Short mmCIF file of C-alpha atoms in Angstrom, two decimals:
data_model
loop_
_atom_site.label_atom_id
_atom_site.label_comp_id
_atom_site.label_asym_id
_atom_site.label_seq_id
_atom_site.Cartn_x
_atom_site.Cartn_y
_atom_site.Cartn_z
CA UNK M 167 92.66 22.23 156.16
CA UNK M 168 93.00 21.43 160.04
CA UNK M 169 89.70 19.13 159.99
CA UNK M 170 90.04 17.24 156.67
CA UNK M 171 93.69 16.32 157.45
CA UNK M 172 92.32 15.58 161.21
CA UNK M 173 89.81 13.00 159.70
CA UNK M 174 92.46 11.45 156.73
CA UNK M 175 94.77 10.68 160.07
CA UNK M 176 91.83 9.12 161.97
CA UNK M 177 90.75 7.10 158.92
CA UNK M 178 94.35 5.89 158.03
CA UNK M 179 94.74 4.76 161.33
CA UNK M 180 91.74 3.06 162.02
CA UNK M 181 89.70 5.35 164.14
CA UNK M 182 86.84 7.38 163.13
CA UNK M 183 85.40 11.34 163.68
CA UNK M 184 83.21 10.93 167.00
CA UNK M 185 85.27 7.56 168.60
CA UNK M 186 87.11 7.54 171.51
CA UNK M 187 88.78 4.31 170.77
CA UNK M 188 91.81 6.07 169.50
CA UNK M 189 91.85 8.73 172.13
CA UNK M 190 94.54 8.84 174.93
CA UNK M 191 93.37 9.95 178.88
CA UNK M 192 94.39 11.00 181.55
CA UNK M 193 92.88 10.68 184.94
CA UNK M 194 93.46 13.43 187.99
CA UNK M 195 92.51 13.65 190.97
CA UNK M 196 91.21 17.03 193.24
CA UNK M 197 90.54 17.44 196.62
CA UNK M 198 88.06 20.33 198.37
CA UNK M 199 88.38 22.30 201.07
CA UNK M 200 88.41 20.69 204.35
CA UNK M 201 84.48 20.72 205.29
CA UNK M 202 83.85 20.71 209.45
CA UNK M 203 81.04 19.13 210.94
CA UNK M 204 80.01 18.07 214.63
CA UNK M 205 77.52 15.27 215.62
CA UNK M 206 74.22 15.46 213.52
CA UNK M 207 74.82 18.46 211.45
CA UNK M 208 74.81 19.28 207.87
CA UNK M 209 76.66 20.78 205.39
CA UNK M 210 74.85 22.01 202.71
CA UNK M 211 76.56 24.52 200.26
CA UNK M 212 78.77 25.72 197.27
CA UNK M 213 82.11 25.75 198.10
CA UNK M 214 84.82 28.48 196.35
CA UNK M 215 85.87 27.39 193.12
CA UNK M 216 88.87 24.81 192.98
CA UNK M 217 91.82 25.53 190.29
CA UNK M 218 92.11 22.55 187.97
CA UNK M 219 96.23 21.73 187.47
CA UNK M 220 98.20 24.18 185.30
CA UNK M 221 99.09 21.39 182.81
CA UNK M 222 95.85 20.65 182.12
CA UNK M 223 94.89 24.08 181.99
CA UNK M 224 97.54 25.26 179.99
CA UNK M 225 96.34 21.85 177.92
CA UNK M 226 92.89 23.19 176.56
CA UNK M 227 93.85 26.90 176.69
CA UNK M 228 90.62 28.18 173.93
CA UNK M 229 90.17 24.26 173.85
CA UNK M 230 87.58 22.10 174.57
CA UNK M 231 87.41 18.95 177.23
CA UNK M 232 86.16 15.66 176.95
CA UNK M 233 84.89 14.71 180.54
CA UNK M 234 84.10 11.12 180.03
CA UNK M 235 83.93 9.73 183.54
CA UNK M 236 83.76 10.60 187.09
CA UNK M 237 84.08 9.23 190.59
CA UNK M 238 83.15 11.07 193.99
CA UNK M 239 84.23 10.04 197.66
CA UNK M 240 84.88 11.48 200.99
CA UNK M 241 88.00 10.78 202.51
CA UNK M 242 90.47 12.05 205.63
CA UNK M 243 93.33 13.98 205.15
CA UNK M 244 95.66 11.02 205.28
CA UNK M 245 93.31 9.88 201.97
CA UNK M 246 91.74 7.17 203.56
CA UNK M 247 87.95 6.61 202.65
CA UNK M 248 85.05 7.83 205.22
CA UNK M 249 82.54 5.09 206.02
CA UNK M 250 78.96 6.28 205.44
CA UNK M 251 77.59 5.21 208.90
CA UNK M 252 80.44 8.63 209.41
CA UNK M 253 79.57 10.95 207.28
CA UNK M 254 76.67 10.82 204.43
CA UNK M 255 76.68 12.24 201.10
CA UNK M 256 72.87 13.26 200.19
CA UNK M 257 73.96 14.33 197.45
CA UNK M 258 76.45 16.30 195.52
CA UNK M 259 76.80 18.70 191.87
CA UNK M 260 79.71 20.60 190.61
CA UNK M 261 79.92 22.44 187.74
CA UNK M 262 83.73 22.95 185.74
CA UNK M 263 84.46 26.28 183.48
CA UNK M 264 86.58 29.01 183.43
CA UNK M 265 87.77 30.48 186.59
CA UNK M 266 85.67 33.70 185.99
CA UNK M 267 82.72 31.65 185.44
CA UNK M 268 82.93 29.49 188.51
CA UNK M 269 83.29 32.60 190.51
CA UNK M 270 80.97 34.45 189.35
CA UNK M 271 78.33 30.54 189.94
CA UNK M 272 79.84 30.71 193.02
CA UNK M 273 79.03 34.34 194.37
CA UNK M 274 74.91 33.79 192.44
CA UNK M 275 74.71 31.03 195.12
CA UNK M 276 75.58 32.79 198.26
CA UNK M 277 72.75 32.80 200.76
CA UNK M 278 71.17 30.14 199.56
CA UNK M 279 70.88 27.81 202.67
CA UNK M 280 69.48 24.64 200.47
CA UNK M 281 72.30 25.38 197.78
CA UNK M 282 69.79 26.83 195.31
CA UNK M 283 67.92 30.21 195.62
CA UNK M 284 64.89 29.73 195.92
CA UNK M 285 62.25 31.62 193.75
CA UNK M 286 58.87 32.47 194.94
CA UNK M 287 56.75 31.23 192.55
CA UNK M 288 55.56 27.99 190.67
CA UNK M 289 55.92 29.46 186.96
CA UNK M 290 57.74 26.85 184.81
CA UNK M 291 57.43 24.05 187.55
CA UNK M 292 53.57 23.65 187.81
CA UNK M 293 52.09 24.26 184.24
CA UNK M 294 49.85 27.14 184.41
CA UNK M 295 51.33 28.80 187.50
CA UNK M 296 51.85 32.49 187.33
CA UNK M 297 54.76 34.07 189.85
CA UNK M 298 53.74 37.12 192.20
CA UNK M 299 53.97 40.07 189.46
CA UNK M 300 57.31 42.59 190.84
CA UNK M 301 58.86 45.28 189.12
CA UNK M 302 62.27 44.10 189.92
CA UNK M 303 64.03 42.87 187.34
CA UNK M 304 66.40 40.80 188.40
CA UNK M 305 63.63 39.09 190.78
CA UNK M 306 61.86 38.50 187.45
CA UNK M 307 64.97 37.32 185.90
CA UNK M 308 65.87 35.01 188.72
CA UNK M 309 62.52 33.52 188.77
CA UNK M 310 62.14 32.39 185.41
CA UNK M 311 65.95 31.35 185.80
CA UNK M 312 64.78 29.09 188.81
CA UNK M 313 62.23 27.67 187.26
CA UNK M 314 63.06 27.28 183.79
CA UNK M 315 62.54 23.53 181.86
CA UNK M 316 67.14 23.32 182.35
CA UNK M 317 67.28 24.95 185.71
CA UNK M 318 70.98 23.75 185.90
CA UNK M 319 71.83 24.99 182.50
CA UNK M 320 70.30 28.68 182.75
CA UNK M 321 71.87 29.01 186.26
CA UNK M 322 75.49 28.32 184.00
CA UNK M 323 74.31 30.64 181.60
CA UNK M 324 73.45 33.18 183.90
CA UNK M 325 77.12 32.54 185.34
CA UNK M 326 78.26 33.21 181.91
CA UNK M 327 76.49 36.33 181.50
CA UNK M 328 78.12 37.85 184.88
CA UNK M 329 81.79 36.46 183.37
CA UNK M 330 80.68 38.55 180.17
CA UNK M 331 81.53 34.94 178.54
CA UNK M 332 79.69 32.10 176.51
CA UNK M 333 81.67 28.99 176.72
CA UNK M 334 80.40 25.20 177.50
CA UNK M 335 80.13 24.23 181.31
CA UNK M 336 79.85 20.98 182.15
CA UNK M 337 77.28 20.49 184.84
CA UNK M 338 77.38 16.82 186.95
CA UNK M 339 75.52 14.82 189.36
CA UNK M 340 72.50 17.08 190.36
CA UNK M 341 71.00 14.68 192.59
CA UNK M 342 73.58 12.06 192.91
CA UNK M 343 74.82 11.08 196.54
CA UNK M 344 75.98 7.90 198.63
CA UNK M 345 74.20 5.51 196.12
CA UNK M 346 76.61 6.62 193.23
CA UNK M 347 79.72 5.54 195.14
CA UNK M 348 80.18 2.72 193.72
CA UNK M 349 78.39 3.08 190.30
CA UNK M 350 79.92 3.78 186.99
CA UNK M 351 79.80 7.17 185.48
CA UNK M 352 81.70 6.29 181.84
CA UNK M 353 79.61 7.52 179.63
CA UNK M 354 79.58 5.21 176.21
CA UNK M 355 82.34 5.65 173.38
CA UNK M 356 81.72 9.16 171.34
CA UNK M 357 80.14 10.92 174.50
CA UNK M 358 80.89 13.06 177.10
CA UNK M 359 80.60 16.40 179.35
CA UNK M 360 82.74 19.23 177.34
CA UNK M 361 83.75 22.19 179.00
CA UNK M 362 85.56 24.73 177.05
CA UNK M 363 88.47 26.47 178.76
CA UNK M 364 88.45 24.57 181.68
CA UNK M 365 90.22 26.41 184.58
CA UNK M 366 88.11 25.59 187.46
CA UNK M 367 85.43 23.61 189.34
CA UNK M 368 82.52 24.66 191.83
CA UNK M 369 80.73 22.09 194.12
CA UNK M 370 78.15 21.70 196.50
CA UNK M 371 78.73 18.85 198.98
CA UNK M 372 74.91 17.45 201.31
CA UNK M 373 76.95 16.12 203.81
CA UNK M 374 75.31 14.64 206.93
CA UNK M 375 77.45 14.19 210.22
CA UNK M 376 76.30 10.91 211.78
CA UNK M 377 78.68 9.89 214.04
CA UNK M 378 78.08 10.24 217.73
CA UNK M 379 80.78 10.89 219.67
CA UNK M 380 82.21 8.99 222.64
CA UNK M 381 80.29 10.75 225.16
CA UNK M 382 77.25 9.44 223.54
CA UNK M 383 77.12 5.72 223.66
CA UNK M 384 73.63 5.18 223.79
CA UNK M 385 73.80 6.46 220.21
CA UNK M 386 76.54 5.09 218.93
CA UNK M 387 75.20 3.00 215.72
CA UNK M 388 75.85 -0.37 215.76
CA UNK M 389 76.56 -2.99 212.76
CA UNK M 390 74.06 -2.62 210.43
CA UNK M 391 72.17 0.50 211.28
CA UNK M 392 71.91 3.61 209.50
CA UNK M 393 71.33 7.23 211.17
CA UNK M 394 68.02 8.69 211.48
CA UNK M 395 69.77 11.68 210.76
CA UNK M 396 69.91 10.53 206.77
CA UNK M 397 66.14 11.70 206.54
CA UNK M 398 66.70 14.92 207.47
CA UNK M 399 63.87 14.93 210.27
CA UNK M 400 62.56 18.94 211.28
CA UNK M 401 63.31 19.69 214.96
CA UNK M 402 61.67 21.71 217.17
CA UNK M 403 64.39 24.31 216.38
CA UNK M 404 63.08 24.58 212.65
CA UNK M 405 60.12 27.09 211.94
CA UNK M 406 57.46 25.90 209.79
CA UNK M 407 55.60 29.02 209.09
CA UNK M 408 52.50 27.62 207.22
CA UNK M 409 50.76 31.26 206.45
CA UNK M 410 54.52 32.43 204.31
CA UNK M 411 55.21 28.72 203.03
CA UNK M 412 58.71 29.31 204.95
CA UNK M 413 60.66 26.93 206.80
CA UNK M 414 63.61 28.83 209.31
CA UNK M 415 61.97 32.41 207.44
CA UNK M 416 63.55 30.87 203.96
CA UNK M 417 61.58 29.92 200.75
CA UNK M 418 62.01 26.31 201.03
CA UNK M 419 63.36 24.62 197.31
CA UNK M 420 61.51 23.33 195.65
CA UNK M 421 58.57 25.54 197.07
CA UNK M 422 55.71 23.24 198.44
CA UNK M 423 52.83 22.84 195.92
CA UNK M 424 54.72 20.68 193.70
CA UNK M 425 53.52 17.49 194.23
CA UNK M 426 51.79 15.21 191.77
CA UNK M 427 47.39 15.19 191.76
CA UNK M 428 48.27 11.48 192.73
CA UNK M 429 50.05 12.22 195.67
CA UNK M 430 48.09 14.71 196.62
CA UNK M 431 45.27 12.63 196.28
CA UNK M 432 47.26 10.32 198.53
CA UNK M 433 47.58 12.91 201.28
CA UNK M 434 51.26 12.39 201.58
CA UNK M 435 53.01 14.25 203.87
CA UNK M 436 55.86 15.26 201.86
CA UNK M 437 53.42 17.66 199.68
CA UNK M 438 52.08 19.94 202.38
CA UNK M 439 54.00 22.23 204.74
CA UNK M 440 51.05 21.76 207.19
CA UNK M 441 52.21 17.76 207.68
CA UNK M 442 55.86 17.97 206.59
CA UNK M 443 57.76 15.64 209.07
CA UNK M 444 61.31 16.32 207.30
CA UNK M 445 63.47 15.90 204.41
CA UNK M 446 65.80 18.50 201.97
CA UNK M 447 63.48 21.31 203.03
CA UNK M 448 64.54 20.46 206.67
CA UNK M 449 68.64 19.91 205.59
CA UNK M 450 69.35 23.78 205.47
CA UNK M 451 72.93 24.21 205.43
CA UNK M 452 74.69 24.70 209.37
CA UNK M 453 71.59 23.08 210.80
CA UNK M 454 71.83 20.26 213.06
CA UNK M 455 69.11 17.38 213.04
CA UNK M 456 69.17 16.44 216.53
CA UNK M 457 66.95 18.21 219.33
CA UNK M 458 69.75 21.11 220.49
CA UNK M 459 67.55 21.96 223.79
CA UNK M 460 69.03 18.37 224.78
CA UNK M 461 72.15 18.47 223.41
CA UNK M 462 75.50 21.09 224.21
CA UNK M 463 76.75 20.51 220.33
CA UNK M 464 79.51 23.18 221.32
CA UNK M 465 80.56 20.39 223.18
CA UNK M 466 80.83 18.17 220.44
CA UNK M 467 84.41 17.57 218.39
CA UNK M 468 84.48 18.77 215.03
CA UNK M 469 85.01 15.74 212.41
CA UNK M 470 86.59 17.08 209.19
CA UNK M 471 86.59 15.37 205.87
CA UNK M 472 87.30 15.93 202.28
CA UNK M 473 85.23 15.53 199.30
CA UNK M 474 87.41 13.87 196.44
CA UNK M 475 87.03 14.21 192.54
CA UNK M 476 88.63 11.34 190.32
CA UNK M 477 88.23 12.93 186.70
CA UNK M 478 89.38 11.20 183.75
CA UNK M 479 88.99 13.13 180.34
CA UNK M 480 90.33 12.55 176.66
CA UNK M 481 93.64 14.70 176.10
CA UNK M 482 93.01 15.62 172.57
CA UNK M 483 90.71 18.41 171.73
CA UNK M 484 86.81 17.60 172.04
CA UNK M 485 85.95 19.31 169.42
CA UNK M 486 88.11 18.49 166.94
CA UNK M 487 87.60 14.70 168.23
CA UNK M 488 83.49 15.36 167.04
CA UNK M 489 82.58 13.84 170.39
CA UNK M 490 78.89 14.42 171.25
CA UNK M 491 78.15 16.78 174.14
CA UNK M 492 75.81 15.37 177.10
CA UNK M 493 73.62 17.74 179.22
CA UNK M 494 71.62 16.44 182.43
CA UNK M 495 67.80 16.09 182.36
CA UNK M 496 65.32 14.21 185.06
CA UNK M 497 62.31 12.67 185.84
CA UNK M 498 60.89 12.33 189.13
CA UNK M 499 57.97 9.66 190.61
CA UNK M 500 55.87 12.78 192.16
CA UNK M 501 55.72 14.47 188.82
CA UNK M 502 53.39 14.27 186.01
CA UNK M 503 52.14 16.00 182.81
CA UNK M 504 51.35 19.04 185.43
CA UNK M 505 54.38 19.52 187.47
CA UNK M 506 58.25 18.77 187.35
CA UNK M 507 57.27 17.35 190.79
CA UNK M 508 58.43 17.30 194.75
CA UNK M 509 61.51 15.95 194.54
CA UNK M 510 60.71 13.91 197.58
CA UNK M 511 57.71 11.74 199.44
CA UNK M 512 56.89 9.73 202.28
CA UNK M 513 57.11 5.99 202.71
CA UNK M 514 54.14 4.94 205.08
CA UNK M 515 54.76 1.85 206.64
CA UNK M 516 52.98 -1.55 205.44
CA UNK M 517 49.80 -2.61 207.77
CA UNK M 518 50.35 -4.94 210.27
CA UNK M 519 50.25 -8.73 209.57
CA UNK M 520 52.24 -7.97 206.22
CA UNK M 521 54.30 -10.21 204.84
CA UNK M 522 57.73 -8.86 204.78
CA UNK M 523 58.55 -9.76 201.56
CA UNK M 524 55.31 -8.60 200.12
CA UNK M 525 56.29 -5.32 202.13
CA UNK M 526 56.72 -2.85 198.96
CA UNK M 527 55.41 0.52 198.24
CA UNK M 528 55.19 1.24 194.92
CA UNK M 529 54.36 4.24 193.15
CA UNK M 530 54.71 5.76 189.31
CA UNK M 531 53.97 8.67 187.09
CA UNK M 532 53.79 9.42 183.59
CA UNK M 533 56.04 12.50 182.38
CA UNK M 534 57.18 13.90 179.07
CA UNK M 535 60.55 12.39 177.87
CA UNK M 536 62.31 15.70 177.64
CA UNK M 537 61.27 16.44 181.54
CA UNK M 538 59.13 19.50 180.90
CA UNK M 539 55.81 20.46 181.06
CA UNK M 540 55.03 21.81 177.91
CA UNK M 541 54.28 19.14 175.83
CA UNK M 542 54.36 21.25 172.39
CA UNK M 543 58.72 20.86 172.39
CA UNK M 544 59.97 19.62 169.38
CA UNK M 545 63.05 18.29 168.88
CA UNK M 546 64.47 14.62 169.56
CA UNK M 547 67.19 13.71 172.10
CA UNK M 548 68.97 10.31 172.65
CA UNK M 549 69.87 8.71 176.39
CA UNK M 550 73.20 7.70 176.33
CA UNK M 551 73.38 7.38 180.52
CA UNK M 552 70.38 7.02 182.96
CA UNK M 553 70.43 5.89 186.36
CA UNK M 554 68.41 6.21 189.62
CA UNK M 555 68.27 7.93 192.60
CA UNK M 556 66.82 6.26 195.74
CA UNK M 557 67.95 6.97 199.25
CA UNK M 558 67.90 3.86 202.27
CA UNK M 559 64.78 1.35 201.68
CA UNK M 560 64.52 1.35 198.07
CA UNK M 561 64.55 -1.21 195.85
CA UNK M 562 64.80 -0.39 192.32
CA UNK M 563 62.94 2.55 190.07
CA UNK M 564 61.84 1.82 186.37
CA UNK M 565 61.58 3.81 183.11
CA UNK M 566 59.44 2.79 180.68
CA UNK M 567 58.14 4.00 176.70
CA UNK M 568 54.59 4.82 178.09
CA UNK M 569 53.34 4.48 174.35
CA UNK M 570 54.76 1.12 173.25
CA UNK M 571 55.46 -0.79 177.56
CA UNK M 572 58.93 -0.87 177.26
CA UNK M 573 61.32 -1.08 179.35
CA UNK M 574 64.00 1.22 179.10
CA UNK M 575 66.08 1.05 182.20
CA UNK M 576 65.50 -0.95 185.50
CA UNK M 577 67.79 1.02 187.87
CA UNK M 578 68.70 -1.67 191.04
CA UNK M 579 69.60 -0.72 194.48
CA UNK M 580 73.20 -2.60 195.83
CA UNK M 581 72.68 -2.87 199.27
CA UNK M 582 76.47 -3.29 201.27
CA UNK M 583 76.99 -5.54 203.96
CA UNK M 584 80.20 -5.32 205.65
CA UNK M 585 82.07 -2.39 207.46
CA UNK M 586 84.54 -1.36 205.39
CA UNK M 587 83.65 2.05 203.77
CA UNK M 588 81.91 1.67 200.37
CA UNK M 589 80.21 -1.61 201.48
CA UNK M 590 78.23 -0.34 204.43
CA UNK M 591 75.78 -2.65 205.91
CA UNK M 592 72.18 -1.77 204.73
CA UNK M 593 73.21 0.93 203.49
CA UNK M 594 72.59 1.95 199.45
CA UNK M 595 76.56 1.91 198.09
CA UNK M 596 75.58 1.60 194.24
CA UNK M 597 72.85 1.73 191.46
CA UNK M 598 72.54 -0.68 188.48
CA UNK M 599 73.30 2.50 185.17
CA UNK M 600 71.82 1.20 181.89
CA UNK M 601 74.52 2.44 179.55
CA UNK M 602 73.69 2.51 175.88
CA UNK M 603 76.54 1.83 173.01
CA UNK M 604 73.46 2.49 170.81
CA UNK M 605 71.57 5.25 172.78
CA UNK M 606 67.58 5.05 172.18
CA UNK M 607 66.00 8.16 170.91
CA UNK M 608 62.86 9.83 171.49
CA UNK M 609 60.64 12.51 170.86
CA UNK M 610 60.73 15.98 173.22
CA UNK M 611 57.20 15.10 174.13
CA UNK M 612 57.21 11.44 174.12
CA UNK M 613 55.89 10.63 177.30
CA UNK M 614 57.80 7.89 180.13
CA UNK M 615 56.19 5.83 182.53
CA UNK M 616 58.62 6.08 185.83
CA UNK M 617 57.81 3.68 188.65
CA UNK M 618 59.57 3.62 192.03
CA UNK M 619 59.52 0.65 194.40
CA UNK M 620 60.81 0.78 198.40
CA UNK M 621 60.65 -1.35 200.64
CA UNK M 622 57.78 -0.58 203.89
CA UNK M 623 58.87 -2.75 206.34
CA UNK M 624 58.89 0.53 208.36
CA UNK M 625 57.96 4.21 207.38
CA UNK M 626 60.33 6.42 205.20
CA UNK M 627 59.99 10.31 205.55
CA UNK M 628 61.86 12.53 202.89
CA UNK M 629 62.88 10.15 200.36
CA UNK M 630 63.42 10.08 196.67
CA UNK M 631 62.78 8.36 193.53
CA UNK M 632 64.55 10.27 190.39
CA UNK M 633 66.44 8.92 186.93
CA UNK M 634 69.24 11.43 186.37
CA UNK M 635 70.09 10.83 182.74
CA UNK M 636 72.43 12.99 180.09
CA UNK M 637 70.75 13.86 176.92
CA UNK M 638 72.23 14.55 173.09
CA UNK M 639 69.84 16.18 171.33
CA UNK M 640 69.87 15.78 167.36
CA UNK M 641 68.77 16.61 164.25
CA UNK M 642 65.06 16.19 163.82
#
């Protein structure tokens, strides 16, 4: 009788099974561990879980949460804010559970210098790839983990199997870094990430050290100019080892052959270890990004900061609430109907005598709606939440219905243009979201037209061009 009398109270009083209207929050706030950086090097990891507060825990003890919004800085220990031209998010994810399950995500991820492991094959990235055959299991298993259609959801489920448990884990950002700063994450009324039993939360923080210190003034950055360091360029310390496909003896992720036949066709760096110049393949975690032969970095002083968490989640019971649970999917501009794609390209620079304002590369794809490769999935999903992902020279990134031309979501860069942290001069310090009250739905293997636009004014190594949106599926 706990439901009907659940939905006569909602009714009576105006609200309605699946609304948040009615619904009370409560916002906290987390901090991580301290994370220690010198002069141009990166950290690039999971971090041990962090315990969530014992009210809340005690809260949804065999409950489920509501995670309906989320904000992510990097501060000092005093709590102020770190400026970007500082320290540079690349990007960031964390996943929240129980404790067990967090541990055990944490402890899959260890030695894993790009935050992932890395598989050694194309299966279930590049449609028809087969992996190198093996007769070890859990190689097999962590392959097809890898490289699965929800890479991010079978790496929970795999934490769940270690736990020996099978609860919801909410899973957020994935790809999203300095741009998100200062863009909204509340998802629309009815929706949100639930996580049952929450106890815990594991992150990985891409953080870039960029600021020189005072015995460098020749490379101290002044107003207005962002660190080379943000394109994570390969050194001559890094070892490309074309013959293995290894960069530093590691399986780089993802592995090189992943590009679109476009931008292969297009010869673009990015695709091929053989003319790689730099980028998340070149961010291992520890590295540094600056020539060391010319450098003592022992010599540098260590600059620590903080990644912060501002979580705000419905106190009443998710479940019982009917709120609709989101899960992450992606597209990417160097994917197709073939591949899940790169991840990340080059930006050659415009030819000489080029306007500036007519200075735009522009590039797009055509991929199925669900993200995949398969193209036989059926099932339907609704987009509650997109947004892009570009890193410093784009300009906006577009997702269209490739059957009917429409638009779905334009996705804007917000360039800052002050000091202060947050509004960083030329630097990207928000994206446009397209947040739907009435979510569009689709098909599994509807296809969507994503184009990217950056600006060329000078050459780009490394960069990205992604929508990160949460899905719902439904009933067919």
């Amino acid at each position: 009788m706990r439901a009907p009398l659940l939905f006569l109270l909602l009714a009576a009083s105006g609200c309605i099974l699946g609304s948040t209207r009615c619904a009370k929050e409560t916002t906290i706030e987390l901090l991580s561990a301290p994370i220690k950086l010198r002069y141009g090097q990166v950290h690039n990891t999971w971090q041990e879980p962090i315990d969530l507060p014992d009210d809340v825990v005690k809260k949804f003890e065999n409950g489920t949460m509501a995670l309906v919004d989320y904000m992510i800085d990097i501060v000092y220990e005093n709590g102020s804010r770190v400026p970007l031209y500082d320290t540079y998010n690349h990007h960031y994810i964390f996943n929240m559970g129980t404790k067990k399950a967090m541990n055990s995500l944490y402890d899959f991820m260890q030695d894993a210098p790009y935050g992932f492991q890395t598989p050694d094959g194309l299966e279930g990235w590049v449609k028809g790839a087969k992996n190198p055959s093996s007769d070890d299991e859990d190689a097999i298993n962590n392959r097809k983990l890898l490289m699965s259609p929800q890479m991010m959801a079978a790496m929970r489920a795999k934490a769940n199997e270690a736990a020996e448990q099978d609860p919801d884990i909410a899973m957020v950002g994935g790809g999203s870094g300095a741009e998100e700063r200062g863009t909204p994450h509340r998802l629309p009324e009815g929706y949100a990430y639930l996580v049952d039993t929450p106890e815990a939360l594991a992150p990985l923080f891409h953080f870039i050290n960029t600021k020189a210190p005072d015995s460098l003034p020749e490379e101290q950055l002044k107003t207005g100019e962002y660190s080379p360091f943000l394109q994570c360029p390969c050194t001559p310390q890094r070892v490309l080892n074309e013959e293995n496909g290894t960069v530093d003896g590691w399986k780089p992720f993802p592995p090189f052959g992943t590009c679109s036949k476009q931008f292969y066709e297009l010869e673009n760096p990015s695709c091929s270890l053989e003319t790689y110049k730099g980028g998340f393949r070149c961010c291992e975690n520890g590295n540094y990004l600056l020539d060391t032969d010319n450098y003592n970095v022992d010599e540098f002083p260590e600059d620590v900061v903080y990644g912060k968490f501002v979580l705000t989640f419905l106190d009443d019971d998710a479940r019982e609430l009917g709120i609709k649970e989101t899960t992450g999917i992606g597209h990417d501009v160097t994917g197709s109907l073939e591949t899940r794609g790169n991840i990340e390209f080059d930006v050659p620079q415009c030819e000489n005598g080029t306007l500036p304002e007519d200075c735009i590369y522009e590039q797009s794809t055509v991929m199925y709606a669900d993200g995949g490769i398969d193209g036989s999935t059926d099932g339907k999903f609704l987009i509650p939440y997109t947004v892009g992902h570009l890193h410093v020279g784009g300009i906006d990134i577009s997702l269209y219905d490739d059957s009917t031309g429409e638009l779905i979501c334009r996705s804007e860069a917000i360039y800052g243009n002050g000091t202060e942290p947050a509004n960083e001069e030329n630097y990207i310090v928000g994206m446009t979201p397209c947040i739907f009250d009435d979510p569009p739905v689709f098909n599994k293997n509807d296809k969507f037209r994503i184009v990217s636009r950056y600006n060329n004014t000078k050459p780009h190594f490394g960069v990205m061009s992604l929508f990160l949106s949460t899905s719902h599926e439904i009933d067919a």
